[in-house]
Short mmCIF file of C-alpha atoms in Angstrom, two decimals:
data_model
loop_
_atom_site.label_atom_id
_atom_site.label_comp_id
_atom_site.label_asym_id
_atom_site.label_seq_id
_atom_site.Cartn_x
_atom_site.Cartn_y
_atom_site.Cartn_z
CA MET O 1 0.04 0.09 -0.04
CA ILE O 2 2.96 2.40 0.96
CA ILE O 3 4.64 1.44 -2.26
CA ASN O 4 1.58 2.14 -4.34
CA LYS O 5 1.32 5.67 -2.69
CA TRP O 6 4.99 6.40 -3.42
CA ASN O 7 4.44 5.35 -6.91
CA GLN O 8 1.49 7.51 -7.13
CA SER O 9 3.39 10.59 -5.70
CA PHE O 10 6.22 9.94 -8.06
CA LEU O 11 3.64 9.91 -11.08
CA TYR O 12 2.23 13.15 -9.99
CA LEU O 13 5.57 14.77 -9.55
CA ALA O 14 6.66 13.52 -12.92
CA LEU O 15 3.49 14.97 -14.63
CA ALA O 16 3.96 18.34 -12.75
CA ILE O 17 7.63 18.52 -14.14
CA ALA O 18 6.40 17.73 -17.58
CA SER O 19 3.65 20.27 -17.52
CA CYS O 20 6.08 22.97 -16.47
CA LEU O 21 8.52 22.06 -19.26
CA ILE O 22 5.44 22.07 -21.79
CA LEU O 23 4.09 25.38 -20.42
CA PHE O 24 7.50 27.08 -20.14
CA PRO O 25 7.87 28.52 -23.66
CA LEU O 26 4.27 29.96 -23.32
CA LEU O 27 4.85 31.38 -19.93
CA TYR O 28 8.23 32.96 -20.88
CA THR O 29 6.63 34.42 -24.09
CA LEU O 30 4.01 36.01 -21.96
CA SER O 31 6.43 37.25 -19.28
CA SER O 32 8.89 38.73 -22.04
CA SER O 33 5.95 40.56 -23.77
CA PHE O 34 5.66 42.88 -20.62
CA MET O 35 9.41 43.54 -20.40
CA THR O 36 11.28 46.66 -21.82
CA SER O 37 13.50 46.17 -24.78
CA GLY O 38 16.59 45.91 -22.63
CA GLU O 39 15.12 43.49 -20.31
CA SER O 40 14.07 41.02 -23.01
CA ALA O 41 17.50 41.24 -24.86
CA ILE O 42 19.61 40.80 -21.71
CA TYR O 43 21.88 37.75 -21.05
CA PRO O 44 21.38 35.64 -18.87
CA PRO O 45 17.68 36.11 -19.75
CA ARG O 46 15.16 37.37 -16.97
CA PHE O 47 12.03 35.49 -16.52
CA ILE O 48 10.08 38.19 -14.45
CA PRO O 49 9.48 41.66 -15.70
CA SER O 50 10.33 44.68 -13.56
CA GLU O 51 6.93 46.05 -14.46
CA LEU O 52 3.92 45.27 -16.55
CA ARG O 53 4.37 47.44 -19.71
CA TRP O 54 0.83 47.11 -21.37
CA ASP O 55 2.35 49.81 -23.79
CA ASN O 56 3.97 47.00 -25.73
CA TYR O 57 0.72 45.79 -26.96
CA LEU O 58 -0.41 49.32 -27.86
CA GLU O 59 2.91 49.74 -29.81
CA VAL O 60 2.29 46.39 -31.76
CA LEU O 61 -1.07 47.67 -32.81
CA GLN O 62 0.52 50.92 -33.97
CA THR O 63 3.47 49.38 -35.78
CA ILE O 64 1.54 46.80 -37.90
CA PRO O 65 -2.04 46.28 -38.84
CA VAL O 66 -2.46 43.25 -36.64
CA ILE O 67 -6.21 43.43 -36.49
CA ARG O 68 -6.25 43.21 -40.52
CA PHE O 69 -3.95 40.14 -40.16
CA ILE O 70 -6.21 38.47 -37.47
CA SER O 71 -9.29 39.17 -39.71
CA ASN O 72 -7.53 37.73 -42.71
CA SER O 73 -6.59 34.52 -40.79
CA PHE O 74 -10.07 34.30 -39.23
CA VAL O 75 -11.66 34.43 -42.72
CA VAL O 76 -9.41 31.86 -44.28
CA SER O 77 -9.32 29.46 -41.42
CA THR O 78 -13.16 29.62 -41.05
CA PHE O 79 -14.00 29.21 -44.81
CA ILE O 80 -11.51 26.32 -44.97
CA MET O 81 -12.96 24.68 -41.85
CA LEU O 82 -16.55 24.96 -43.19
CA GLY O 83 -15.52 23.72 -46.69
CA GLN O 84 -13.75 20.66 -45.15
CA ILE O 85 -16.72 19.79 -42.92
CA VAL O 86 -19.11 19.87 -45.98
CA THR O 87 -16.81 17.80 -48.38
CA ALA O 88 -15.58 15.31 -45.70
CA SER O 89 -19.00 14.73 -44.27
CA THR O 90 -20.69 13.99 -47.62
CA ALA O 91 -17.57 11.94 -48.90
CA ALA O 92 -17.50 9.93 -45.73
CA TYR O 93 -21.29 9.08 -45.93
CA ALA O 94 -20.75 7.77 -49.51
CA PHE O 95 -17.83 5.46 -48.38
CA ALA O 96 -19.53 4.36 -45.42
CA PHE O 97 -23.10 3.70 -46.60
CA LEU O 98 -23.40 3.90 -50.46
CA ARG O 99 -22.80 0.91 -52.57
CA PHE O 100 -20.88 1.59 -55.99
CA PRO O 101 -18.29 -0.38 -58.01
CA GLY O 102 -14.66 0.22 -56.83
CA LYS O 103 -15.50 1.69 -53.51
CA THR O 104 -12.79 -0.05 -51.57
CA PHE O 105 -10.23 0.75 -54.15
CA LEU O 106 -11.15 4.44 -54.36
CA PHE O 107 -11.11 4.84 -50.59
CA ALA O 108 -7.75 3.20 -50.41
CA LEU O 109 -6.62 5.63 -53.16
CA PHE O 110 -8.25 8.52 -51.20
CA LEU O 111 -6.27 7.38 -47.96
CA ALA O 112 -3.04 7.11 -50.06
CA THR O 113 -3.18 10.93 -50.63
CA MET O 114 -2.49 11.35 -47.08
CA MET O 115 1.11 9.93 -47.47
CA ILE O 116 1.98 12.67 -50.09
CA PRO O 117 3.74 15.53 -48.27
CA TRP O 118 2.02 19.01 -48.79
CA GLU O 119 5.48 20.28 -50.25
CA VAL O 120 5.24 17.90 -53.17
CA THR O 121 2.05 19.52 -54.33
CA MET O 122 2.81 22.96 -53.42
CA ILE O 123 4.42 24.00 -56.71
CA PRO O 124 1.72 22.58 -58.92
CA ASN O 125 -1.00 24.27 -56.71
CA TYR O 126 1.08 27.61 -56.87
CA LEU O 127 1.08 27.39 -60.68
CA THR O 128 -2.63 26.53 -61.03
CA VAL O 129 -3.44 29.51 -58.61
CA LYS O 130 -1.22 31.74 -60.54
CA ASP O 131 -2.60 30.78 -64.08
CA TRP O 132 -6.21 31.48 -62.49
CA ASN O 133 -5.12 34.94 -61.50
CA LEU O 134 -5.84 34.19 -57.85
CA LEU O 135 -2.77 35.50 -56.14
CA ASP O 136 -3.19 38.00 -53.36
CA SER O 137 -6.90 36.74 -52.91
CA TYR O 138 -9.07 34.90 -50.43
CA THR O 139 -9.83 32.38 -53.08
CA GLY O 140 -6.31 31.50 -53.65
CA LEU O 141 -5.62 31.15 -49.87
CA ILE O 142 -8.73 28.97 -49.51
CA LEU O 143 -9.29 26.84 -52.52
CA PRO O 144 -6.39 24.29 -52.38
CA PHE O 145 -7.59 23.22 -48.85
CA LEU O 146 -11.43 22.64 -49.25
CA ALA O 147 -11.02 18.84 -49.27
CA SER O 148 -9.19 16.73 -46.75
CA ALA O 149 -8.62 12.86 -46.74
CA PHE O 150 -7.95 12.89 -43.12
CA GLY O 151 -11.29 14.49 -42.48
CA THR O 152 -13.16 12.02 -44.64
CA PHE O 153 -11.31 9.12 -42.77
CA LEU O 154 -12.23 10.63 -39.41
CA LEU O 155 -15.88 11.06 -40.23
CA ARG O 156 -16.31 7.58 -42.00
CA GLN O 157 -15.01 6.05 -38.75
CA ALA O 158 -17.47 7.83 -36.68
CA TYR O 159 -20.32 7.09 -39.07
CA LEU O 160 -19.50 3.27 -38.89
CA GLN O 161 -20.15 3.31 -35.28
CA LEU O 162 -23.74 4.29 -35.60
CA PRO O 163 -26.02 1.23 -35.02
CA SER O 164 -27.50 -0.24 -38.24
CA GLU O 165 -30.89 -0.63 -36.66
CA LEU O 166 -31.34 3.22 -36.79
CA PHE O 167 -30.88 3.12 -40.53
CA GLU O 168 -33.20 0.20 -41.04
CA ALA O 169 -36.02 1.87 -39.22
CA ALA O 170 -35.36 5.11 -41.03
CA ARG O 171 -35.66 3.25 -44.44
CA ILE O 172 -38.92 1.47 -43.14
CA ASP O 173 -40.22 4.98 -42.44
CA GLY O 174 -39.30 5.99 -46.12
CA CYS O 175 -36.24 8.04 -45.45
CA GLY O 176 -33.86 8.57 -48.28
CA HIS O 177 -30.18 9.00 -48.28
CA PHE O 178 -30.44 12.79 -48.02
CA ARG O 179 -32.83 12.76 -45.15
CA ILE O 180 -30.96 9.96 -43.28
CA PHE O 181 -27.71 11.99 -43.70
CA LEU O 182 -29.18 15.40 -42.37
CA SER O 183 -31.54 13.89 -39.66
CA LEU O 184 -29.61 11.03 -38.41
CA VAL O 185 -25.98 11.06 -39.21
CA ILE O 186 -25.05 14.62 -38.82
CA PRO O 187 -26.65 15.02 -35.17
CA LEU O 188 -25.38 11.82 -34.08
CA THR O 189 -21.80 12.55 -35.10
CA THR O 190 -21.61 16.05 -33.84
CA PRO O 191 -18.48 15.56 -31.62
CA ALA O 192 -16.53 14.09 -34.66
CA ILE O 193 -17.54 17.03 -36.89
CA ALA O 194 -16.41 19.40 -34.11
CA THR O 195 -13.27 17.62 -33.79
CA LEU O 196 -12.64 18.12 -37.39
CA GLY O 197 -13.60 21.84 -37.31
CA VAL O 198 -11.39 22.54 -34.40
CA TYR O 199 -8.35 20.65 -35.97
CA THR O 200 -8.84 22.13 -39.34
CA PHE O 201 -9.23 25.83 -38.01
CA LEU O 202 -6.18 25.54 -35.76
CA ASN O 203 -4.04 23.94 -38.61
CA HIS O 204 -4.76 26.68 -41.04
CA TRP O 205 -4.55 29.53 -38.42
CA ASN O 206 -0.99 28.56 -38.16
CA ASN O 207 -0.23 28.04 -41.74
CA TYR O 208 2.75 30.03 -42.70
CA LEU O 209 4.22 28.66 -46.11
CA TRP O 210 1.42 28.96 -48.37
CA PRO O 211 0.22 32.55 -47.38
CA LEU O 212 3.90 33.58 -47.86
CA LEU O 213 3.98 32.17 -51.08
CA ILE O 214 0.91 33.66 -52.77
CA THR O 215 0.43 36.91 -51.14
CA ASN O 216 2.53 40.00 -51.79
CA LYS O 217 0.11 42.73 -50.71
CA GLU O 218 0.31 43.73 -47.05
CA GLU O 219 -3.43 43.75 -46.70
CA MET O 220 -3.71 40.18 -47.72
CA ARG O 221 -1.00 38.88 -45.13
CA THR O 222 -2.15 36.55 -42.33
CA VAL O 223 -1.01 36.61 -38.72
CA GLN O 224 1.92 34.28 -39.19
CA ILE O 225 3.33 36.28 -41.99
CA GLY O 226 2.54 39.63 -40.31
CA ILE O 227 4.26 38.96 -37.04
CA SER O 228 7.71 38.78 -39.03
CA MET O 229 7.03 42.49 -39.84
CA LEU O 230 7.94 43.35 -36.25
CA GLN O 231 11.59 42.21 -36.96
CA PHE O 232 13.71 44.85 -38.53
CA GLU O 233 17.18 44.75 -40.21
CA GLU O 234 18.80 47.25 -37.83
CA MET O 235 17.21 46.18 -34.51
CA THR O 236 14.65 43.67 -33.12
CA SER O 237 12.77 44.50 -30.06
CA TRP O 238 11.85 41.08 -28.81
CA ASN O 239 9.34 42.35 -26.20
CA LEU O 240 7.34 43.70 -29.19
CA VAL O 241 7.68 40.49 -31.21
CA LEU O 242 6.47 38.49 -28.36
CA ALA O 243 3.79 40.90 -27.46
CA GLY O 244 2.59 40.32 -31.10
CA VAL O 245 2.88 36.49 -30.67
CA VAL O 246 0.66 36.74 -27.62
CA THR O 247 -1.91 38.80 -29.41
CA VAL O 248 -2.24 36.42 -32.34
CA LEU O 249 -2.28 33.32 -29.90
CA ILE O 250 -5.45 34.64 -28.06
CA PRO O 251 -7.98 33.53 -30.76
CA SER O 252 -6.38 30.10 -31.34
CA LEU O 253 -6.11 29.52 -27.59
CA LEU O 254 -9.84 30.47 -27.02
CA LEU O 255 -10.87 28.06 -29.62
CA LEU O 256 -8.64 25.33 -28.38
CA ILE O 257 -10.14 25.67 -24.73
CA LEU O 258 -13.75 25.60 -26.06
CA GLY O 259 -13.04 22.71 -28.39
CA LEU O 260 -10.51 20.66 -26.54
CA LYS O 261 -13.31 18.15 -25.10
CA PRO O 262 -14.85 17.30 -28.42
CA LEU O 263 -11.38 17.27 -30.20
CA VAL O 264 -10.13 14.60 -27.57
CA LYS O 265 -13.46 12.67 -27.61
CA GLY O 266 -13.62 12.64 -31.44
CA ILE O 267 -10.11 11.41 -32.01
CA THR O 268 -10.30 8.65 -29.45
CA ALA O 269 -13.70 7.54 -30.90
CA GLY O 270 -12.33 7.38 -34.39
CA ALA O 271 -9.52 5.14 -33.12
CA LEU O 272 -11.90 2.26 -31.82
CA LYS O 273 -13.15 0.92 -34.87
CA GLY O 274 -11.34 0.04 -38.20
#
């Protein structure tokens, strides 16, 4: 009994240390965002600011159009999230419940696209967007990401866990595929859909390379590109850079806090059945 208590205490201690190590970069960023320029550049680094300088956040808002960058990221991430939910939910229903020739082969081919790195398709996507005159536009930022093999796989796994008796009863009542999809499948798989939504939004909120590649106008930049504008060739004020980082982290942290429970529930539920 005593050994079990010691093991439990050691486990809690190890978890506490691991939590501190994981949270350290975030806490250091938050602390440095309130420092003066000299305090943030001093070596060895300080971990506690001498005073809380809220002016750093005001100076960030005056130096770069951070609200515009946040709006751009919000619009792009939201439309990609909604697009992937629509395309993935309908494709997953087809692969889960419809019968058509070559379904297994097509689904395997669909999943095989998950093994292709994004960097391989980046240049063809860029040339396509350029030929269609979609550079420096929301359409160019959104269009290449409206479909997702991962989302289709995740929702198909959630659909397959629904009891078949529900579908038999619905067909006896005269429901077609469209009504079954809207009245049964969507309401019963809301946690999985919320999981896909949160994952997609956060993933594209943090996207850096594609917006950097296809946007040249300042008003079309997203937050990840905009923060780099706080670094200057002559001097970099790290307190301002980190204040900007904290500012752009707030929306994604709020969404993560609100969506963490369905995110974990959906991922673990999708892993139970093949």
